[in-house]
Structures are given as C-alpha cells and as structure tokens.
XYZ file of C-alpha atoms in Angstrom:
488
model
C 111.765 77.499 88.588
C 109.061 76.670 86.193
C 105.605 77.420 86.116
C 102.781 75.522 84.925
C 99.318 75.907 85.206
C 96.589 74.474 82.515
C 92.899 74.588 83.939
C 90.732 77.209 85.479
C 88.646 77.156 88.371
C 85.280 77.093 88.170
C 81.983 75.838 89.870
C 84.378 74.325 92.798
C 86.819 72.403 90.114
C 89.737 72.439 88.142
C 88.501 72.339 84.444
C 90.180 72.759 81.022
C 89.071 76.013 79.657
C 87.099 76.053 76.552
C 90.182 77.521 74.071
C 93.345 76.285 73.750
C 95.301 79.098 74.049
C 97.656 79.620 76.692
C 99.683 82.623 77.374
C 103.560 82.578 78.422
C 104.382 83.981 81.505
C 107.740 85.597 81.831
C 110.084 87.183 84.429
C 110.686 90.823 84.429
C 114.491 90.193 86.194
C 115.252 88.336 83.098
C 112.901 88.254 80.456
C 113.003 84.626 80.053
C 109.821 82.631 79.929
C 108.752 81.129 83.069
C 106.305 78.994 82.698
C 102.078 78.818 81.002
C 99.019 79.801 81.909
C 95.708 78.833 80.620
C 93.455 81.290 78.587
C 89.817 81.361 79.062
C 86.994 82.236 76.936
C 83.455 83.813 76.955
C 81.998 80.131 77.528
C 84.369 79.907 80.610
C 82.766 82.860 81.734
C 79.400 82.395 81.529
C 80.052 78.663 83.362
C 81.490 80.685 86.082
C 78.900 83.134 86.300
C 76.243 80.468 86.091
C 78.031 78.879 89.004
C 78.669 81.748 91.371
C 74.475 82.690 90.698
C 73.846 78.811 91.671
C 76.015 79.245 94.899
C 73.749 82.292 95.852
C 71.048 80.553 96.158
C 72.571 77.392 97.518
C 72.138 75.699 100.647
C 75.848 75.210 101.148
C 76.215 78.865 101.059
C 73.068 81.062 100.254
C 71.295 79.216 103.561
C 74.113 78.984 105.918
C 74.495 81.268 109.356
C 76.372 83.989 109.638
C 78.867 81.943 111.870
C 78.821 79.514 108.918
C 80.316 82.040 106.805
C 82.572 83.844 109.039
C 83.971 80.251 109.863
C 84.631 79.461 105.819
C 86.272 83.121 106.056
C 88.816 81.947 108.549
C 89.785 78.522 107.128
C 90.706 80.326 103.895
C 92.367 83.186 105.699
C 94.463 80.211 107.812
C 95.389 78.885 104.188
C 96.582 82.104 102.831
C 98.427 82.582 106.163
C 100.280 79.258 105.575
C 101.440 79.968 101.998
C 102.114 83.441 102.720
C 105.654 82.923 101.707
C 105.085 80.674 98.591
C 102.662 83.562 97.297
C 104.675 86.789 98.258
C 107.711 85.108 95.678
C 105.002 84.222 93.481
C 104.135 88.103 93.259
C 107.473 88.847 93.017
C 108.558 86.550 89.937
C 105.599 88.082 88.327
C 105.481 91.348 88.441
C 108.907 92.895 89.866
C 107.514 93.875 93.171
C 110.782 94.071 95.641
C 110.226 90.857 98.046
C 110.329 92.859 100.916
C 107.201 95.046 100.011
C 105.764 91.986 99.312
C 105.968 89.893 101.828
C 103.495 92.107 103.841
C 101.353 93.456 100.773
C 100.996 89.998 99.167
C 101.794 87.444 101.812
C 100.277 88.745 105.246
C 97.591 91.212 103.530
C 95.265 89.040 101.855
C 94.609 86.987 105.194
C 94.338 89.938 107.257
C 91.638 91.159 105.065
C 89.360 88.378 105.336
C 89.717 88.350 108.937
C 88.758 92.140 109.287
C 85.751 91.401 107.381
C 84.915 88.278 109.060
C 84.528 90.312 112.176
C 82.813 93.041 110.647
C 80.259 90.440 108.977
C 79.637 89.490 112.197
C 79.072 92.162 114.180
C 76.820 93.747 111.830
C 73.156 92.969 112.231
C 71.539 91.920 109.181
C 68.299 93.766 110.167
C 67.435 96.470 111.996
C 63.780 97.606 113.157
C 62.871 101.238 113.039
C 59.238 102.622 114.297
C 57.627 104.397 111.106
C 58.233 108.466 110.879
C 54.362 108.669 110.457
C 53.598 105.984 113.712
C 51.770 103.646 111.694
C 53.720 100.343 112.447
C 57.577 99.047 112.374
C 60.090 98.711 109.136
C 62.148 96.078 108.649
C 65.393 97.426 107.149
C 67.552 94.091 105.711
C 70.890 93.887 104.774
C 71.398 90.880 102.024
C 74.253 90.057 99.755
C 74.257 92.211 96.323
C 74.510 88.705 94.110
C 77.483 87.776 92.277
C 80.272 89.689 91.592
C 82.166 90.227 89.009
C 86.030 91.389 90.417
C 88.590 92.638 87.614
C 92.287 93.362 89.121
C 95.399 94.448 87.841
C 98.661 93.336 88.107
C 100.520 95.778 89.877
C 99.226 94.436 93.219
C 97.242 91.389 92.781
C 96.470 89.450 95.641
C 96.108 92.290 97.802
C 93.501 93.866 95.276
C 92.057 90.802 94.890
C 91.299 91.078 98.671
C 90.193 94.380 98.548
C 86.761 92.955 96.632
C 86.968 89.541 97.379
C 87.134 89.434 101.182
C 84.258 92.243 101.854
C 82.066 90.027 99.227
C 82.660 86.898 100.532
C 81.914 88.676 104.402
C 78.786 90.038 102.779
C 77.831 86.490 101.724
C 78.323 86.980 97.642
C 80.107 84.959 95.364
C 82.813 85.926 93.244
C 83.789 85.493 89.449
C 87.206 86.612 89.206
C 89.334 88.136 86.506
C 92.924 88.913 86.721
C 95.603 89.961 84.848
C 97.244 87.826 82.386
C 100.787 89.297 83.600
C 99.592 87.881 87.273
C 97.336 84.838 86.735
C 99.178 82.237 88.927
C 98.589 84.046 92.041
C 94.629 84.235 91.376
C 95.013 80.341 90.860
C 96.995 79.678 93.556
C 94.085 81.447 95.491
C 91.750 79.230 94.095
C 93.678 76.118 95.214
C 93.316 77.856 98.825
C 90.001 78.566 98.570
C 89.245 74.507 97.693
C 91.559 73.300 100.552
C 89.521 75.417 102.881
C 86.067 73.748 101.448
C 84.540 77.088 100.318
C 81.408 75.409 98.378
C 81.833 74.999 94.814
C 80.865 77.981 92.860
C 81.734 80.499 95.583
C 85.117 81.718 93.931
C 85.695 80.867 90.399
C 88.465 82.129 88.845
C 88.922 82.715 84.572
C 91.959 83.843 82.988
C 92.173 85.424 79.758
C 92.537 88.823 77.910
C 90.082 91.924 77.368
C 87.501 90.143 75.766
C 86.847 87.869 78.573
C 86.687 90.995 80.914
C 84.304 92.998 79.000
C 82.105 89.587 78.534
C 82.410 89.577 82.202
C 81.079 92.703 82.855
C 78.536 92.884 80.563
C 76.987 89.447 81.569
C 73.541 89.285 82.629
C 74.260 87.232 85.848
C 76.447 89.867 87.478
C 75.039 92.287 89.684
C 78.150 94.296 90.675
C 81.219 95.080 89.435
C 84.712 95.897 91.275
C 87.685 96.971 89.279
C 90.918 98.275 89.743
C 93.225 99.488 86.616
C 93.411 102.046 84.379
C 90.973 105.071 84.072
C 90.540 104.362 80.474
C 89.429 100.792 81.220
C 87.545 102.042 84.213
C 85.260 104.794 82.190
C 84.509 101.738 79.691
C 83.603 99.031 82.436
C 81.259 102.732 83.894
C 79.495 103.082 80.795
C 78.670 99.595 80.411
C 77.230 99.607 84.118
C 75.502 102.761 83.906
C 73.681 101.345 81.105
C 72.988 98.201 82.659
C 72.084 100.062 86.297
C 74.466 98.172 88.126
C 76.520 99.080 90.697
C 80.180 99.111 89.827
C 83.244 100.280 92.503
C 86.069 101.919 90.126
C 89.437 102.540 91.840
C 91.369 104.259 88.933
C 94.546 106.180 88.216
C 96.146 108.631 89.815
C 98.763 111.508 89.604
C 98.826 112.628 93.417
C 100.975 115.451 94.845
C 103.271 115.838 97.051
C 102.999 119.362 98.635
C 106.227 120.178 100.776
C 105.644 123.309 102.369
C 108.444 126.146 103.673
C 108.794 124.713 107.249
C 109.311 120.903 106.166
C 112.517 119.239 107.358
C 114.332 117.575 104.908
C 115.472 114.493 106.840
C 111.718 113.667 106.503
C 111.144 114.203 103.089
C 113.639 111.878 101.802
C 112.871 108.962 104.953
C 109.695 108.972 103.484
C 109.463 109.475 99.743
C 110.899 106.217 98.422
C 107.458 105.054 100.053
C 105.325 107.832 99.048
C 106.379 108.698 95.442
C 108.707 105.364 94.397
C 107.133 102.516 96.222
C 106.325 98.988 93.836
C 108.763 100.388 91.470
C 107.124 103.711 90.565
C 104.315 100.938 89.733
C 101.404 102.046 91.956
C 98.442 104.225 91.343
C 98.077 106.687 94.886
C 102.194 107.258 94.413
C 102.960 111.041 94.813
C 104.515 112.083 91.931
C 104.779 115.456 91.205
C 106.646 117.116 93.985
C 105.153 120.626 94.867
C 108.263 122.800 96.294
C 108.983 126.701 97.047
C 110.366 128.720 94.916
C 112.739 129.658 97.791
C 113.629 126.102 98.520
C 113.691 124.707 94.922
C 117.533 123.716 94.282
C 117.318 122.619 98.253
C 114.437 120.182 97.845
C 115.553 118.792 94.567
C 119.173 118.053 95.464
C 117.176 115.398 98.205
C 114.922 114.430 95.673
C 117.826 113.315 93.788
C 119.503 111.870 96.384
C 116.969 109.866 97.072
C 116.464 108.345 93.901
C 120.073 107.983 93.104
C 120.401 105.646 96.779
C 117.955 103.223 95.593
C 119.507 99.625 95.510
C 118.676 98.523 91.981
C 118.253 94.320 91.706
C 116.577 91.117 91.561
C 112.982 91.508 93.362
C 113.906 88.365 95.280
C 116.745 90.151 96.617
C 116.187 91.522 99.944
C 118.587 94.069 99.214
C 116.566 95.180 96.025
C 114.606 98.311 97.132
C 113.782 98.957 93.265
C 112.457 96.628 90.748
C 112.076 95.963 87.129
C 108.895 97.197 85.049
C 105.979 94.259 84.857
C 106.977 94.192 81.022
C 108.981 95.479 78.146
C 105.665 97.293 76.994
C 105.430 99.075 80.218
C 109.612 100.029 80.380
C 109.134 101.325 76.570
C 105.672 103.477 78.105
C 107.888 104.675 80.956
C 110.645 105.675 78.406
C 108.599 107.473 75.967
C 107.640 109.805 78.583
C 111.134 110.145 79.992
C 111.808 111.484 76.497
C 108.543 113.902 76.667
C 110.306 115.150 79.998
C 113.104 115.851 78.368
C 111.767 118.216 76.284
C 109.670 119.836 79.065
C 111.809 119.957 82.342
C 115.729 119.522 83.364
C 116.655 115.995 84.007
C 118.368 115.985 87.569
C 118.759 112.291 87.664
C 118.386 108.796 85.731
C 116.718 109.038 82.483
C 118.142 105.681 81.289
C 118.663 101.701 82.056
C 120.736 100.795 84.776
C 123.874 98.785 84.373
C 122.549 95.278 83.970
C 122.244 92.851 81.133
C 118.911 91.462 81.293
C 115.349 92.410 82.125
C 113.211 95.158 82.059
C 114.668 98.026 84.510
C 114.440 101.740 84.341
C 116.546 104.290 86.528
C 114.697 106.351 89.060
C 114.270 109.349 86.541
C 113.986 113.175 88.718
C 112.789 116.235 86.340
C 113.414 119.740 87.994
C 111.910 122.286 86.862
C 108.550 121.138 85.299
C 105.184 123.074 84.273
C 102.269 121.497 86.093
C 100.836 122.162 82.302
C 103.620 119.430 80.451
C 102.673 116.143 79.793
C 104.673 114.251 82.482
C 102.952 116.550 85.124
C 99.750 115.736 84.117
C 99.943 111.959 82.789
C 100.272 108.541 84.708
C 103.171 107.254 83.869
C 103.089 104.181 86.359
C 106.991 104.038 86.454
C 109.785 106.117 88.729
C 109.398 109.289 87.478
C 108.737 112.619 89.501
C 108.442 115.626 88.832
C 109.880 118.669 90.688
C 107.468 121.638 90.292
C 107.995 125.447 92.254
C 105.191 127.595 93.592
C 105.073 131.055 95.113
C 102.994 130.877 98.354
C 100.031 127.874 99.891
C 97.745 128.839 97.454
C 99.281 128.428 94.536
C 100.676 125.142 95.874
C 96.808 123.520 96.431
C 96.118 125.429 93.087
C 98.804 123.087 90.928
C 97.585 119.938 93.378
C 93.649 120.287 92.641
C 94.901 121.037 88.922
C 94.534 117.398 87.857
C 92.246 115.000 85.939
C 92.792 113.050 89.033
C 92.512 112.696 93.273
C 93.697 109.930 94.421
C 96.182 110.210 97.119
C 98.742 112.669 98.025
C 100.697 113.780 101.039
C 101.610 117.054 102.229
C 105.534 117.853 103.855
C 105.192 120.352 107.383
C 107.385 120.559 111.025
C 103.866 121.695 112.379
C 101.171 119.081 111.869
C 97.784 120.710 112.627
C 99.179 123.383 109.602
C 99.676 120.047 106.975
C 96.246 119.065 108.249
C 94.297 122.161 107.056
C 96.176 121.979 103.763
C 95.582 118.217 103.447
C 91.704 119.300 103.767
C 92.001 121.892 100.797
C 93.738 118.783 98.817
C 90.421 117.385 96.313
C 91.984 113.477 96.997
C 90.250 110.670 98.108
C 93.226 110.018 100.433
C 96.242 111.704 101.735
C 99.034 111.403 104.489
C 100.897 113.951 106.406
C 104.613 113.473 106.530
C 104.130 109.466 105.227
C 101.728 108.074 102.837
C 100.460 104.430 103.897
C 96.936 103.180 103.581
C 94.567 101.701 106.364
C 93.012 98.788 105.821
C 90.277 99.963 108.248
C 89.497 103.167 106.559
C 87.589 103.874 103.378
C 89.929 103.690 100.107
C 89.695 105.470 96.570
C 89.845 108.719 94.755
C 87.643 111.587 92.949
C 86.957 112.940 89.562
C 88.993 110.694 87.183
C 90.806 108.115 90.028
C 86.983 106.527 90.183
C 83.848 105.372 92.080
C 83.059 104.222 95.438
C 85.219 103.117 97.904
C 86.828 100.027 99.137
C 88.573 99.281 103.002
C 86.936 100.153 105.605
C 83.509 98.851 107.046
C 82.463 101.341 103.945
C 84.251 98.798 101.631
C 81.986 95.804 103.362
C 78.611 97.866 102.858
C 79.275 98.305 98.883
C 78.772 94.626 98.835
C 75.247 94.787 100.406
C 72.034 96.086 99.236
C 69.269 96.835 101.114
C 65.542 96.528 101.608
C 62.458 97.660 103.570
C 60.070 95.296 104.856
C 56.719 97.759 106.335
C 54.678 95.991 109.050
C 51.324 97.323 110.331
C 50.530 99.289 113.245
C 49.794 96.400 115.004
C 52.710 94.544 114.936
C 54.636 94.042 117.805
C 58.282 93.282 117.854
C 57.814 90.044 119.274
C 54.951 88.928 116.337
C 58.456 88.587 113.789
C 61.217 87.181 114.948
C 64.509 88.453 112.989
C-alpha cells in the first residue's frame, strides 16, 4: 500500500506548505519506501500559531460553554473510535510497533483519552469562591485555558502521545499547534482529517510537519504559551532552556533507564509472564521500559537463565502479524544505535543471548540482546539505548539493590519482583521514579505520568495532566460583596 500525503493542516484547512520538500516515508519490515509526506517550514508555523491564538479568542471556540466543548470532544473521540483500525496499521507500517500492542495503544487509546478529559472538563468548576484569610470580602479563584500550545511528540508512540497533550488541552479549552515526527507524520494527519470531520473550528488543531528546525521555531515562537514534549532528554533540556528563558511553562516527559529490582522471594513464573511487557514491550522502543535487571547474587545464574528464556521465545516478524510479539527498529539509524551499544556490551558484560540480526532478509530487526553480568558503572547500564537490550546486574542485600536503582541520571519507571506485596511496596517507595509497578509495569491513564531528575518536568494523565493545561487567577471582591452580587 502506498502512502501519499502533500498538504498540512492549518487554520481548519488543507494547505500546501510553504517549501517543497517532502520527506519519504519508509517501512521498517522492509525498508522499501512507502509513500511522501509534506515538509513544513517556519512560515507554516507561524500561520499555525497565528491560527490556534485566533481560535482562542474566537467565538466558535474561545466563547462557547463548557458543554460546547465537551460535545466537540466527543464527536472527535467517536471519529477516532471509528478509524481505530485504519490508524492502529497506520502506526504499525510506521514505526514497527507489533499490531497487537497497537491496536489498544494507538487505536482505542487516543479516544479514550478525550473522553476521560471530557468528563473531567466538565466536572471541574471553572471558579471557585473562597472568603478572604483576613475577612475582608470573597476571592474569585478562575480556572482559564493556558493559550496555545505548542505539542512536540515522538515517534515511538504517536497517537497515544499525541493524546497525552492534546486531549487535556483541548478539555481545558486551548488550541493546539502540533509537531510530530517525520518517521510518524501520517498518523498526526490522519488526526487532523478527524478532527475536520468532527467540525472542531478552524484553527483549533493545526498540524505542521517538518524536521528540527520547525520544532525549535515552534517552541521559541512568541504566540505559544506552553510547551508539551515527549523525546529525548537531550532534546528535552534544549526545548527547557529555551522556556526557562522565555518563562513559559513547558511539560518534559524524557528518557529513561528504569530498573527492575527482583528481590530473593520473587517467583520466577512471574518474572518472565511479565517482563516481555515490562523491559521488551514496543520493541525495546519505549522510554519507562525496565532495563537493567537488579538480581541476587544468590539467584544470579537462576534469574538470568529466565531472562534468557524469555527473550529467546519472542516471535520475531512482520508488525502486522498478529503472531509478531517483536518488531523491527523505527529505522536503520536507530538498529545501527542499538548495535553500537551491543558492541559496548560486549566489552563490558557476558552476552547470554542475541547480539545480532535475526534470520530475515529485509528490514531493520535486532535480536533480543541479554548481558549477564554487567557493572551498573558500564555504559549499557547507564545509557538509553531505546532497543531490546537488558542488562543483568547482581547485588548483595535490599540496600545495595535501591543503591544501583537510584544510581541513574534518570527516574522514570521501574518495577520491583516480590511473593509478598506490602514488602515490594516499601521498596517501590525507596525507588526515586516517577512511576513504578509491583510484579507488572502498565500505566494508568487516570493517574499522574512522568519521571525525575533527567526523565523531565511535570506530569501528564491524570486529572494532574488536565490542570497543567490551566492557569489560574484571583479576582478580590470587597467586604461587601455578597455571593449573590456576581454571578459565576
């Protein structure tokens, strides 16, 4: 099948961007070039921005009730819901992603999303009066939409990312300029075609392809007022300094390199039921994955051997494949990353498994790759690889174990491996994460996302991930006011 897209979306419309440069978009299963994308420009960016800060203030949008909004929400969320198929495949043939992981990340998450919100829109009051601390009158406190934001996302997961900052905005009554990744564009512009059949008003959602430069012209723009980004830490710390200059708001979700503590009483029948999700899932391609494998001494061999086995059961295949359990890499660039640190592991641990290309003649696959026993101090302990590659590491007793997990640039996610629950709970609280799961590792998209120290800034999910698109303000009234003087 062929893909072919040539205009952006922007201001409500499908227009021809301003360069003429497209971009190729090709298969990972085969390498062979799929179809064409259009390539924005800086000009195509500041018409969407432009666009999104007329919506704002627009009577179609900026002026319409809550149940206005919340309605728009669910005729866009009943599109998504009707294409769900059509977009999980699209994911697929982009990126790798194994259909079946996509069909509920890609297909039935995005419209879930925007009906959580929805209902969280509306049952949160958009003022609230408080008497004064000193007794001298009543303050307002109002909830209003931050402005327009600007919403980068990467590749690995797009249209449920995109969802992640889209959805909460649009609940919060923003509009949206969004960015994604030129290895998944035709998802973001099959959104856009949703978003139009489901008469969003023009300027709402605009959507511009296109490289770096468009993305840090994005960010940087005068008519954005918040930022929301997921990718790379070294992106993320450039899109932070850019905010922090400008003082605006930005939520970072970054990279990760979580761990996966198993302690002396876990059963190994869990372990490996649950680590192809935890520490393998998307292909090794996902930033909260557990990948370094925390083990006692005492149980080393014992722990590894199911690592192993785990990794070597993996059905290897076509992402449209329901069989396919594991993936190709989103691109030659990213299998020859993934490689190059295979080869750094070499050097610094004992390959137990994988370490090469699996058996097939075309696209861009790597084997599940195991390393037993690794330093938490060598480069494939301490680096995101963003591929399927763990690392088996030993410790002596608990503390040593949280020791090698807090000793990381990152805290993101993480899971912890225990027959006695309440136990894995007061390790999982010693864990410096922003998430982590006892015995499984699965996010909930009603609880607050994201990580610490170098895996970012703020949080998305959650009613905490509908707040970060509001701001707030204080409106004092004099003692004499009554409640009944001003109406909300």
């Amino acid at each position: 099948m062929s893909y072919e897209r040539t205009e952006l979306f922007i201001d409500g419309r499908w227009r021809a961007p301003s360069t003429a440069a497209t971009s190729t978009v090709i298969s990972p299963a085969t390498g062979a070039a799929i179809g064409t994308i259009p390539q924005g420009g800086t000009s195509d960016v500041d018409a969407a921005v432009d666009a999104a800060g007329r919506a704002l203030r627009s009577k179609e949008w900026g002026a319409i009730s809550l149940e206005e909004r919340v309605g728009l929400l669910s005729r866009l969320a009943t599109e998504l819901e009707r294409t769900a198929a059509t977009r999980a495949e699209l994911t697929s043939v982009q990126n790798g992603m194994p259909i079946t992981l996509s069909v509920g990340a890609e297909g039935a998450g995005p419209p879930a999303l925007l009906r959580y919100y929805a209902a969280i829109a509306a049952s949160v009051p958009v003022e609230e009066r408080r008497p004064r601390l000193d007794g001298k009158g009543i303050t307002v406190v109002r909830r209003e939409p931050v402005g327009v934001v600007a919403a980068i996302v990467p590749w690995n997961y797009p249209q449920l990312l995109t969802m992640f900052k889209v959805a909460p905005a649009l609940a919060a009554g923003c509009t949206v300029v969004l960015k994604p990744a030129p290895e998944t564009t035709l998802d973001a512009l099959e959104l856009a075609a949703a978003a139009e059949r489901a008469g969003l008003p023009p300027g709402v959602l605009n959507v511009v392809s296109g490289g770096a430069d468009v993305g840090a012209h994005l960010v940087a723009h005068p008519g954005v007022h918040k930022v929301a980004f997921t990718g790379s830490t070294g992106a993320g710390r450039a899109i932070g300094e850019i905010c922090g200059r400008l003082l605006r708001p930005a939520t970072l979700e970054l990279g990760g390199k979580s761990a996966a503590i198993v302690l002396d009483d876990a059963d190994l029948t869990t372990i490996t039921q649950g680590l192809a999700s935890s520490s393998l899932l998307n292909n090794g391609q996902t930033c909260h994955l557990s990948t370094r494998i925390l083990v006692p001494r005492q149980r080393a061999d014992e722990v590894l051997g199911a690592v192993v086995a785990v990794a070597e059961s993996l059905t290897i295949g076509d992402p449209l494949d329901p069989a396919t359990e594991l993936g190709p890499m989103v691109s030659e660039r990213q299998r020859r990353r993934v490689e190059d640190y295979i080869e750094l592991g070499r050097a610094g641990g004992v390959l137990a498994t994988g370490g090469g290309r699996p058996d097939r003649d075309q696209g861009w696959f790597v084997e599940p790759t195991v390393f037993g026993g690794v330093r938490n101090d060598s480069r494939i302990a301490r680096e995101e690889i963003f591929g399927p590659v763990l690392t088996v590491i030993g410790y002596d007793d608990l503390d040593e174990a949280v020791t090698i997990a807090n000793d990381s640039e990152y805290g993101l996610g993480g899971t912890v491996w225990t027959a006695d629950i309440d136990r894995g709970l007061e390790v999982a609280r010693r864990v410096e994460t922003g998430t982590i799961g006892i015995n499984f590792y699965d996010p909930d998209l009603g609880a607050p996302f994201g990580g610490v120290k170098s895996s970012g800034l703020g949080r998305e999910l959650g009613p905490e991930g509908f707040f970060a698109y509001q701001q707030l303000k204080s409106i004092y009234l004099p003692q004499s006011a009554t409640p009944g003087d001003y109406p909300a």
